[in-house]
Amino acid sequence: MTVARPIELEGHVIDSGTLQRCMTTIMEMGGDFDVEQFDVGRHKMAESYCRMLVQADDEATLHEILHELHQTGATVTDPHDAQLAPAPGDQIVPTGFYSTTNHPTEVRHDGDWLPVEDIEMDCAIVVEPDADGGPRAYTKVLNAIREGDLVVTDEFGVRVDPPDRPRGDSGPFGFMQGGVSPERPSESLIEEVADVIREAKADGGSVLAVTGPALLHSGAGPAFARLVREGYVDALSTGNGFAVHDMERSMYGTSLGMNVETMESPRKGHKHHIYTISEVIRAGGIEAAIEEGFVDSGVMYECIQHDVDYVLAGSIRDDGPLPDTITDAVEAQNAIREQAHEADVVLMLSTLLHSVAVGNCLPSTTPVVCVDIDPATVTQLLDRGSAQAVGMVTDVGTFVPTLANKLLDDENADCSETEE
């Protein structure tokens, strides 16, 4: 005796590979399927619809198959309201709780579909039926769960909408199709990245930069500071080391003890970052050090001068650390999460660990640009699941100055032509 349940797929399910993935999943997990209806989109922008009956030998196998199909965007027909169960204690979720993807998600409650706020992967969904303004659903990480929270415990009252790849290759986001680009011409690709940033800023969006010390060591610090100063970076997510070496350059002209201009290591240069930390601690923090005048340039200087939000997340290997560095891991996660939820475009620049941390908090719809000289790093970052992402295997020391030139010099040239 077999058991069966119909599912539906809608969207660009053919060229995105969704339909093939669903069929393969069913067969690999020991099930079978019968396509009951298939309406194919007749042109590039048209969506398709497929209804198929999923069959299995028993309820347990069918449930496992449906769970996997759900992650790809399949929905069961005639869905019921999501099942809710109270959390039995702080930081404890009910058995069988629904764990989120990073795709746009909705929860069915009292016959209506509620959009899940602040969607990110590996979270629980909490529903507040009596919230001000009506019921709402939102994500909570495990450490934020509180006893009594009403947590979604099944996927049949949940629907996921994985973003389709961009239609065609035109428009500011057309080139962002989840690929690593080690061979495409860097100049033209950076121009396209600049277009994405321009589009976001024109719409009032926020650009989040995730940076590592390699950006400074490569000599790209002044160009990045210029982007901050001119308003193309709205938030900075980085670590203690980045801030230290940035201010070290302002105070001593070195980054990790090396003169970035001459590539020489001055005598006692290896101590410069420790001297920097000591002076900033003596002043009482980064802003105070700038007010005292011994930090008068660089990325952190521009962030303070132009009120750019920054998060310095601590690490077990940090020297100092600086007074501004968040050394509590959970507190740092929450600060990063706030930045990620506000971001409309994210630049991940030569830092694997911080980029993975931010990537875990991003919905799959957020445009992401990953830049690193190591192809494995770029691939790992893109595998976090953003549907609108592009990876560039190149030197960040080349990428950032070129991007600054595209955004700022081209803009100034356009202004000059307009005035003439």
Tab-separated table of C-alpha atoms in Angstrom:
chain	number	residue	atom	x	y	z
A	1	MET	CA	0.000	0.000	0.000
A	2	THR	CA	1.353	3.417	-0.938
A	3	VAL	CA	0.627	6.853	0.463
A	4	ALA	CA	0.578	10.017	-1.623
A	5	ARG	CA	0.213	13.756	-1.424
A	6	PRO	CA	0.023	16.365	-4.211
A	7	ILE	CA	2.490	19.238	-4.396
A	8	GLU	CA	2.678	22.375	-6.528
A	9	LEU	CA	5.583	24.210	-8.136
A	10	GLU	CA	5.260	27.714	-9.581
A	11	GLY	CA	7.719	30.095	-11.205
A	12	HIS	CA	10.621	29.609	-13.593
A	13	VAL	CA	10.861	25.971	-12.552
A	14	ILE	CA	12.347	24.672	-15.820
A	15	ASP	CA	15.340	26.900	-16.569
A	16	SER	CA	16.133	27.285	-12.857
A	17	GLY	CA	16.420	23.486	-12.542
A	18	THR	CA	13.844	23.353	-9.737
A	19	LEU	CA	11.627	20.813	-11.483
A	20	GLN	CA	14.537	18.493	-12.232
A	21	ARG	CA	15.824	18.748	-8.651
A	22	CYS	CA	12.403	17.831	-7.279
A	23	MET	CA	12.052	14.801	-9.537
A	24	THR	CA	15.575	13.631	-8.718
A	25	THR	CA	14.976	14.064	-4.983
A	26	ILE	CA	11.787	12.012	-5.085
A	27	MET	CA	13.431	9.115	-6.905
A	28	GLU	CA	16.642	9.155	-4.850
A	29	MET	CA	14.633	8.996	-1.628
A	30	GLY	CA	12.671	5.948	-2.736
A	31	GLY	CA	9.505	7.683	-3.880
A	32	ASP	CA	7.664	8.053	-7.140
A	33	PHE	CA	5.670	10.811	-8.814
A	34	ASP	CA	2.882	11.358	-11.280
A	35	VAL	CA	2.658	14.716	-13.089
A	36	GLU	CA	-1.018	15.650	-13.029
A	37	GLN	CA	-0.775	19.127	-14.580
A	38	PHE	CA	2.045	20.988	-16.278
A	39	ASP	CA	1.527	24.460	-17.737
A	40	VAL	CA	4.707	25.673	-19.432
A	41	GLY	CA	5.494	29.375	-19.670
A	42	ARG	CA	5.506	30.358	-23.349
A	43	HIS	CA	8.105	33.138	-23.211
A	44	LYS	CA	11.144	34.124	-21.167
A	45	MET	CA	9.269	36.138	-18.549
A	46	ALA	CA	6.320	33.738	-18.228
A	47	GLU	CA	6.114	31.410	-15.235
A	48	SER	CA	5.310	27.712	-15.330
A	49	TYR	CA	3.052	25.646	-13.084
A	50	CYS	CA	3.395	21.988	-12.189
A	51	ARG	CA	1.202	19.828	-9.994
A	52	MET	CA	2.478	16.347	-9.218
A	53	LEU	CA	1.415	13.525	-6.948
A	54	VAL	CA	4.274	12.362	-4.733
A	55	GLN	CA	4.067	8.718	-3.681
A	56	ALA	CA	5.941	6.622	-1.119
A	57	ASP	CA	5.644	3.245	0.586
A	58	ASP	CA	4.859	4.689	4.016
A	59	GLU	CA	4.043	7.945	5.800
A	60	ALA	CA	7.525	8.349	7.276
A	61	THR	CA	9.211	8.178	3.859
A	62	LEU	CA	6.628	10.493	2.315
A	63	HIS	CA	7.179	13.027	5.091
A	64	GLU	CA	10.943	12.968	4.541
A	65	ILE	CA	10.505	13.474	0.804
A	66	LEU	CA	8.050	16.334	1.284
A	67	HIS	CA	10.466	17.947	3.746
A	68	GLU	CA	13.240	17.957	1.131
A	69	LEU	CA	10.910	19.223	-1.604
A	70	HIS	CA	9.755	22.020	0.665
A	71	GLN	CA	13.300	23.411	0.811
A	72	THR	CA	13.276	23.892	-2.981
A	73	GLY	CA	10.006	25.845	-2.959
A	74	ALA	CA	7.428	23.075	-3.469
A	75	THR	CA	4.190	23.510	-1.525
A	76	VAL	CA	1.545	20.977	-0.617
A	77	THR	CA	-1.925	21.628	-1.955
A	78	ASP	CA	-4.615	22.748	0.499
A	79	PRO	CA	-2.126	23.639	3.254
A	80	HIS	CA	-3.321	23.892	6.833
A	81	ASP	CA	-2.336	26.487	9.411
A	82	ALA	CA	1.177	26.066	10.761
A	83	GLN	CA	1.345	24.078	13.959
A	84	LEU	CA	2.588	26.095	16.931
A	85	ALA	CA	4.057	24.814	20.170
A	86	PRO	CA	5.303	26.807	23.171
A	87	ALA	CA	9.043	26.747	23.830
A	88	PRO	CA	9.557	24.589	26.936
A	89	GLY	CA	12.336	26.843	28.261
A	90	ASP	CA	14.768	29.604	27.439
A	91	GLN	CA	16.989	28.673	24.460
A	92	ILE	CA	15.031	25.418	24.008
A	93	VAL	CA	12.829	24.781	20.977
A	94	PRO	CA	9.939	22.293	20.804
A	95	THR	CA	10.655	18.888	19.284
A	96	GLY	CA	10.218	18.952	15.513
A	97	PHE	CA	10.536	22.728	15.201
A	98	TYR	CA	10.814	24.197	11.712
A	99	SER	CA	14.361	25.322	10.861
A	100	THR	CA	14.442	28.133	8.306
A	101	THR	CA	16.228	28.512	5.002
A	102	ASN	CA	17.454	31.960	3.948
A	103	HIS	CA	14.741	32.252	1.276
A	104	PRO	CA	11.656	34.468	1.545
A	105	THR	CA	9.189	32.544	3.708
A	106	GLU	CA	5.546	32.779	4.754
A	107	VAL	CA	3.620	31.094	7.561
A	108	ARG	CA	-0.077	30.254	7.409
A	109	HIS	CA	-2.000	31.461	10.469
A	110	ASP	CA	-5.782	31.709	10.823
A	111	GLY	CA	-6.107	31.083	7.107
A	112	ASP	CA	-3.782	33.940	6.095
A	113	TRP	CA	-0.161	33.871	4.962
A	114	LEU	CA	2.131	35.952	7.181
A	115	PRO	CA	5.520	37.017	5.780
A	116	VAL	CA	8.347	35.941	8.064
A	117	GLU	CA	10.307	39.013	9.126
A	118	ASP	CA	14.125	39.115	9.223
A	119	ILE	CA	14.492	35.814	7.404
A	120	GLU	CA	17.854	34.051	7.743
A	121	MET	CA	18.987	30.448	7.741
A	122	ASP	CA	18.956	28.038	10.685
A	123	CYS	CA	16.468	29.917	12.864
A	124	ALA	CA	13.139	29.126	14.493
A	125	ILE	CA	9.967	30.957	13.451
A	126	VAL	CA	8.015	32.558	16.272
A	127	VAL	CA	4.396	33.658	15.794
A	128	GLU	CA	2.777	36.373	17.899
A	129	PRO	CA	-0.989	36.011	17.316
A	130	ASP	CA	-1.894	39.096	19.359
A	131	ALA	CA	0.851	41.514	18.343
A	132	ASP	CA	0.017	45.185	17.956
A	133	GLY	CA	-1.277	45.692	14.430
A	134	GLY	CA	-2.216	42.046	14.001
A	135	PRO	CA	-0.422	38.698	14.061
A	136	ARG	CA	3.227	38.604	12.989
A	137	ALA	CA	5.877	35.965	12.348
A	138	TYR	CA	9.611	36.466	12.637
A	139	THR	CA	12.828	34.507	13.068
A	140	LYS	CA	14.668	33.924	16.313
A	141	VAL	CA	18.084	32.358	16.776
A	142	LEU	CA	18.280	29.622	19.384
A	143	ASN	CA	19.865	31.760	22.088
A	144	ALA	CA	17.027	34.316	21.761
A	145	ILE	CA	14.201	31.808	22.311
A	146	ARG	CA	12.289	32.414	25.548
A	147	GLU	CA	10.018	30.037	27.423
A	148	GLY	CA	6.485	30.254	26.075
A	149	ASP	CA	7.392	31.572	22.609
A	150	LEU	CA	5.011	30.051	20.054
A	151	VAL	CA	7.312	28.216	17.654
A	152	VAL	CA	6.355	26.741	14.253
A	153	THR	CA	6.789	22.958	14.387
A	154	ASP	CA	6.017	21.699	10.871
A	155	GLU	CA	6.622	22.736	7.276
A	156	PHE	CA	3.160	22.065	5.838
A	157	GLY	CA	1.926	25.447	7.052
A	158	VAL	CA	5.049	27.134	5.708
A	159	ARG	CA	5.888	28.068	2.149
A	160	VAL	CA	9.297	29.013	0.811
A	161	ASP	CA	9.962	31.089	-2.307
A	162	PRO	CA	13.527	30.557	-3.552
A	163	PRO	CA	14.434	33.491	-5.818
A	164	ASP	CA	14.717	32.724	-9.514
A	165	ARG	CA	17.913	33.583	-11.274
A	166	PRO	CA	17.715	36.986	-13.013
A	167	ARG	CA	15.781	37.064	-16.287
A	168	GLY	CA	18.378	37.822	-18.956
A	169	ASP	CA	21.650	39.658	-18.446
A	170	SER	CA	20.500	43.256	-18.578
A	171	GLY	CA	19.871	45.675	-15.736
A	172	PRO	CA	21.983	46.364	-12.678
A	173	PHE	CA	21.457	42.911	-11.164
A	174	GLY	CA	21.423	40.865	-14.347
A	175	PHE	CA	25.028	39.709	-14.108
A	176	MET	CA	24.650	38.446	-10.527
A	177	GLN	CA	23.802	34.811	-11.090
A	178	GLY	CA	25.665	33.016	-8.319
A	179	GLY	CA	28.887	32.428	-10.244
A	180	VAL	CA	32.584	32.708	-9.501
A	181	SER	CA	34.308	34.838	-12.112
A	182	PRO	CA	38.087	34.246	-12.212
A	183	GLU	CA	38.299	34.680	-15.981
A	184	ARG	CA	35.816	37.403	-16.887
A	185	PRO	CA	37.418	40.834	-17.508
A	186	SER	CA	37.788	42.468	-14.085
A	187	GLU	CA	37.353	46.005	-15.415
A	188	SER	CA	33.934	45.370	-16.933
A	189	LEU	CA	32.775	43.274	-13.982
A	190	ILE	CA	33.769	45.985	-11.508
A	191	GLU	CA	31.809	48.475	-13.621
A	192	GLU	CA	28.760	46.250	-13.192
A	193	VAL	CA	29.344	46.087	-9.436
A	194	ALA	CA	29.518	49.888	-9.414
A	195	ASP	CA	26.164	49.969	-11.225
A	196	VAL	CA	24.619	47.780	-8.525
A	197	ILE	CA	25.871	50.119	-5.805
A	198	ARG	CA	24.666	53.210	-7.702
A	199	GLU	CA	21.225	51.646	-8.144
A	200	ALA	CA	20.984	50.775	-4.454
A	201	LYS	CA	22.060	54.239	-3.337
A	202	ALA	CA	19.689	55.925	-5.799
A	203	ASP	CA	16.842	53.961	-4.202
A	204	GLY	CA	17.916	54.975	-0.690
A	205	GLY	CA	19.481	51.580	0.014
A	206	SER	CA	22.277	50.645	2.384
A	207	VAL	CA	25.682	49.180	1.428
A	208	LEU	CA	27.377	46.941	3.995
A	209	ALA	CA	31.104	46.241	3.622
A	210	VAL	CA	32.662	43.196	5.276
A	211	THR	CA	36.410	43.662	5.365
A	212	GLY	CA	39.589	41.926	6.445
A	213	PRO	CA	43.096	43.279	7.161
A	214	ALA	CA	44.269	42.101	3.726
A	215	LEU	CA	42.440	45.088	2.278
A	216	LEU	CA	44.806	47.355	4.221
A	217	HIS	CA	47.951	45.284	3.687
A	218	SER	CA	47.331	45.374	-0.071
A	219	GLY	CA	47.359	49.175	-0.095
A	220	ALA	CA	43.634	49.619	-0.763
A	221	GLY	CA	42.930	51.379	2.540
A	222	PRO	CA	42.937	54.974	1.184
A	223	ALA	CA	40.602	54.047	-1.682
A	224	PHE	CA	38.206	52.311	0.689
A	225	ALA	CA	38.337	55.281	3.079
A	226	ARG	CA	37.409	57.436	0.103
A	227	LEU	CA	34.331	55.293	-0.538
A	228	VAL	CA	33.309	55.724	3.104
A	229	ARG	CA	33.884	59.477	2.947
A	230	GLU	CA	31.805	59.861	-0.224
A	231	GLY	CA	28.843	57.932	1.182
A	232	TYR	CA	29.152	54.639	-0.716
A	233	VAL	CA	29.602	52.573	2.473
A	234	ASP	CA	26.811	52.815	5.032
A	235	ALA	CA	27.975	50.140	7.462
A	236	LEU	CA	31.203	48.281	8.195
A	237	SER	CA	31.462	44.783	9.635
A	238	THR	CA	34.992	43.747	10.516
A	239	GLY	CA	37.305	42.683	13.301
A	240	ASN	CA	39.728	44.091	15.819
A	241	GLY	CA	42.722	43.569	13.509
A	242	PHE	CA	41.288	45.658	10.678
A	243	ALA	CA	40.689	48.666	12.917
A	244	VAL	CA	44.099	48.336	14.578
A	245	HIS	CA	46.068	48.182	11.334
A	246	ASP	CA	44.008	50.970	9.782
A	247	MET	CA	44.852	53.309	12.672
A	248	GLU	CA	48.430	52.019	12.730
A	249	ARG	CA	48.812	53.363	9.221
A	250	SER	CA	47.498	56.760	10.291
A	251	MET	CA	49.858	56.910	13.274
A	252	TYR	CA	52.997	55.230	11.923
A	253	GLY	CA	52.562	54.856	8.167
A	254	THR	CA	52.681	51.052	8.424
A	255	SER	CA	50.258	48.147	8.288
A	256	LEU	CA	51.315	45.151	10.395
A	257	GLY	CA	54.711	46.792	10.640
A	258	MET	CA	55.229	47.192	6.879
A	259	ASN	CA	55.273	50.438	4.969
A	260	VAL	CA	52.583	49.830	2.355
A	261	GLU	CA	54.050	52.398	-0.021
A	262	THR	CA	57.685	51.188	-0.022
A	263	MET	CA	57.060	47.577	1.080
A	264	GLU	CA	59.842	48.015	3.634
A	265	SER	CA	59.732	47.046	7.309
A	266	PRO	CA	61.101	49.864	9.493
A	267	ARG	CA	63.020	49.113	12.662
A	268	LYS	CA	60.625	48.123	15.463
A	269	GLY	CA	57.795	48.251	12.937
A	270	HIS	CA	56.483	44.942	14.238
A	271	LYS	CA	55.570	46.744	17.469
A	272	HIS	CA	53.538	49.484	15.810
A	273	HIS	CA	50.201	47.696	16.123
A	274	ILE	CA	50.776	47.162	19.850
A	275	TYR	CA	51.686	50.829	20.269
A	276	THR	CA	48.523	51.732	18.382
A	277	ILE	CA	46.313	49.611	20.634
A	278	SER	CA	47.899	51.088	23.740
A	279	GLU	CA	47.370	54.667	22.574
A	280	VAL	CA	43.744	54.055	21.609
A	281	ILE	CA	43.064	52.387	24.967
A	282	ARG	CA	44.737	55.322	26.738
A	283	ALA	CA	42.482	57.732	24.859
A	284	GLY	CA	39.394	55.707	25.722
A	285	GLY	CA	38.450	54.375	22.275
A	286	ILE	CA	38.568	55.111	18.569
A	287	GLU	CA	36.426	58.242	18.627
A	288	ALA	CA	38.431	59.697	21.510
A	289	ALA	CA	41.705	58.930	19.712
A	290	ILE	CA	40.433	60.835	16.687
A	291	GLU	CA	39.322	63.753	18.846
A	292	GLU	CA	42.810	63.902	20.383
A	293	GLY	CA	44.224	64.137	16.872
A	294	PHE	CA	46.678	61.276	16.724
A	295	VAL	CA	44.397	59.330	14.348
A	296	ASP	CA	43.639	61.753	11.521
A	297	SER	CA	43.050	59.571	8.453
A	298	GLY	CA	41.955	56.121	7.346
A	299	VAL	CA	38.803	54.033	7.306
A	300	MET	CA	37.949	54.271	11.004
A	301	TYR	CA	38.566	58.022	10.891
A	302	GLU	CA	36.071	58.387	8.039
A	303	CYS	CA	33.543	56.141	9.797
A	304	ILE	CA	33.616	58.388	12.856
A	305	GLN	CA	33.596	61.612	10.853
A	306	HIS	CA	30.639	60.532	8.716
A	307	ASP	CA	28.666	58.582	11.311
A	308	VAL	CA	29.045	55.215	9.545
A	309	ASP	CA	27.911	52.313	11.718
A	310	TYR	CA	30.660	49.776	12.403
A	311	VAL	CA	30.878	46.498	14.257
A	312	LEU	CA	34.244	45.180	15.420
A	313	ALA	CA	33.679	41.515	16.303
A	314	GLY	CA	36.317	40.038	18.574
A	315	SER	CA	38.387	36.898	18.087
A	316	ILE	CA	40.348	34.595	20.363
A	317	ARG	CA	43.525	35.714	18.583
A	318	ASP	CA	43.052	39.481	19.038
A	319	ASP	CA	45.772	41.677	20.487
A	320	GLY	CA	44.462	44.211	22.985
A	321	PRO	CA	41.627	44.231	22.060
A	322	LEU	CA	40.465	47.767	21.346
A	323	PRO	CA	37.810	49.218	23.677
A	324	ASP	CA	35.373	49.333	20.709
A	325	THR	CA	35.728	45.615	19.956
A	326	ILE	CA	32.807	43.416	21.003
A	327	THR	CA	34.430	40.462	22.774
A	328	ASP	CA	31.203	38.643	23.697
A	329	ALA	CA	30.467	36.298	20.765
A	330	VAL	CA	26.685	36.363	21.145
A	331	GLU	CA	26.629	40.147	21.474
A	332	ALA	CA	28.791	40.409	18.349
A	333	GLN	CA	26.462	38.070	16.452
A	334	ASN	CA	23.463	40.197	17.366
A	335	ALA	CA	25.232	43.387	16.248
A	336	ILE	CA	26.207	41.778	12.935
A	337	ARG	CA	22.658	40.501	12.514
A	338	GLU	CA	21.253	44.029	12.801
A	339	GLN	CA	23.628	45.261	10.107
A	340	ALA	CA	22.824	42.340	7.803
A	341	HIS	CA	19.072	42.864	8.109
A	342	GLU	CA	19.455	46.519	7.084
A	343	ALA	CA	21.765	45.849	4.115
A	344	ASP	CA	20.599	46.133	0.519
A	345	VAL	CA	24.008	45.303	-1.001
A	346	VAL	CA	26.918	43.509	0.682
A	347	LEU	CA	30.591	43.685	-0.307
A	348	MET	CA	32.671	40.836	1.147
A	349	LEU	CA	36.292	41.857	0.790
A	350	SER	CA	39.025	39.338	1.620
A	351	THR	CA	37.786	37.949	4.912
A	352	LEU	CA	36.389	34.439	5.074
A	353	LEU	CA	35.345	34.230	8.727
A	354	HIS	CA	33.576	37.573	8.992
A	355	SER	CA	31.949	37.069	5.595
A	356	VAL	CA	30.556	33.673	6.608
A	357	ALA	CA	29.204	35.233	9.815
A	358	VAL	CA	27.425	37.963	7.867
A	359	GLY	CA	26.332	35.550	5.139
A	360	ASN	CA	24.547	33.388	7.708
A	361	CYS	CA	22.333	36.366	8.558
A	362	LEU	CA	21.456	37.409	5.010
A	363	PRO	CA	18.315	36.524	3.059
A	364	SER	CA	18.970	34.906	-0.308
A	365	THR	CA	17.600	37.987	-2.098
A	366	THR	CA	20.356	40.358	-0.957
A	367	PRO	CA	22.912	41.128	-3.687
A	368	VAL	CA	26.376	40.021	-2.562
A	369	VAL	CA	29.800	40.638	-4.104
A	370	CYS	CA	32.605	38.373	-2.837
A	371	VAL	CA	36.223	39.296	-3.597
A	372	ASP	CA	39.241	37.209	-2.638
A	373	ILE	CA	42.477	36.079	-4.227
A	374	ASP	CA	41.723	32.485	-3.138
A	375	PRO	CA	39.118	30.752	-5.380
A	376	ALA	CA	38.165	28.351	-2.565
A	377	THR	CA	37.225	31.269	-0.322
A	378	VAL	CA	34.991	32.838	-2.968
A	379	THR	CA	33.296	29.511	-3.703
A	380	GLN	CA	32.652	28.847	-0.019
A	381	LEU	CA	31.100	32.275	0.464
A	382	LEU	CA	28.820	31.967	-2.562
A	383	ASP	CA	27.731	28.519	-1.387
A	384	ARG	CA	26.022	30.226	1.576
A	385	GLY	CA	23.045	30.476	-0.768
A	386	SER	CA	22.483	33.979	-2.120
A	387	ALA	CA	20.598	33.920	-5.419
A	388	GLN	CA	21.990	37.337	-6.378
A	389	ALA	CA	25.725	36.955	-5.845
A	390	VAL	CA	28.878	37.230	-7.853
A	391	GLY	CA	32.375	36.145	-6.907
A	392	MET	CA	35.601	37.678	-8.146
A	393	VAL	CA	38.909	35.868	-7.780
A	394	THR	CA	41.225	38.857	-7.793
A	395	ASP	CA	43.463	40.978	-5.582
A	396	VAL	CA	41.405	43.200	-3.309
A	397	GLY	CA	44.188	45.752	-3.682
A	398	THR	CA	43.184	46.080	-7.325
A	399	PHE	CA	39.437	45.705	-6.886
A	400	VAL	CA	38.812	48.442	-4.305
A	401	PRO	CA	40.758	51.274	-6.014
A	402	THR	CA	39.189	50.377	-9.362
A	403	LEU	CA	35.719	50.358	-7.798
A	404	ALA	CA	36.403	53.744	-6.196
A	405	ASN	CA	37.497	55.140	-9.542
A	406	LYS	CA	34.387	53.789	-11.249
A	407	LEU	CA	32.066	55.264	-8.628
A	408	LEU	CA	33.813	58.547	-7.922
A	409	ASP	CA	35.948	59.546	-10.893
A	410	ASP	CA	33.283	58.546	-13.429
A	411	GLU	CA	30.700	60.423	-11.376
A	412	ASN	CA	32.862	63.558	-11.334
A	413	ALA	CA	33.403	63.239	-15.082
A	414	ASP	CA	29.638	63.041	-15.647
A	415	CYS	CA	29.135	66.144	-13.500
A	416	SER	CA	31.755	68.048	-15.506
A	417	GLU	CA	30.112	67.106	-18.779
A	418	THR	CA	26.726	68.227	-17.445
A	419	GLU	CA	28.129	71.605	-16.360
A	420	GLU	CA	29.684	72.133	-19.789
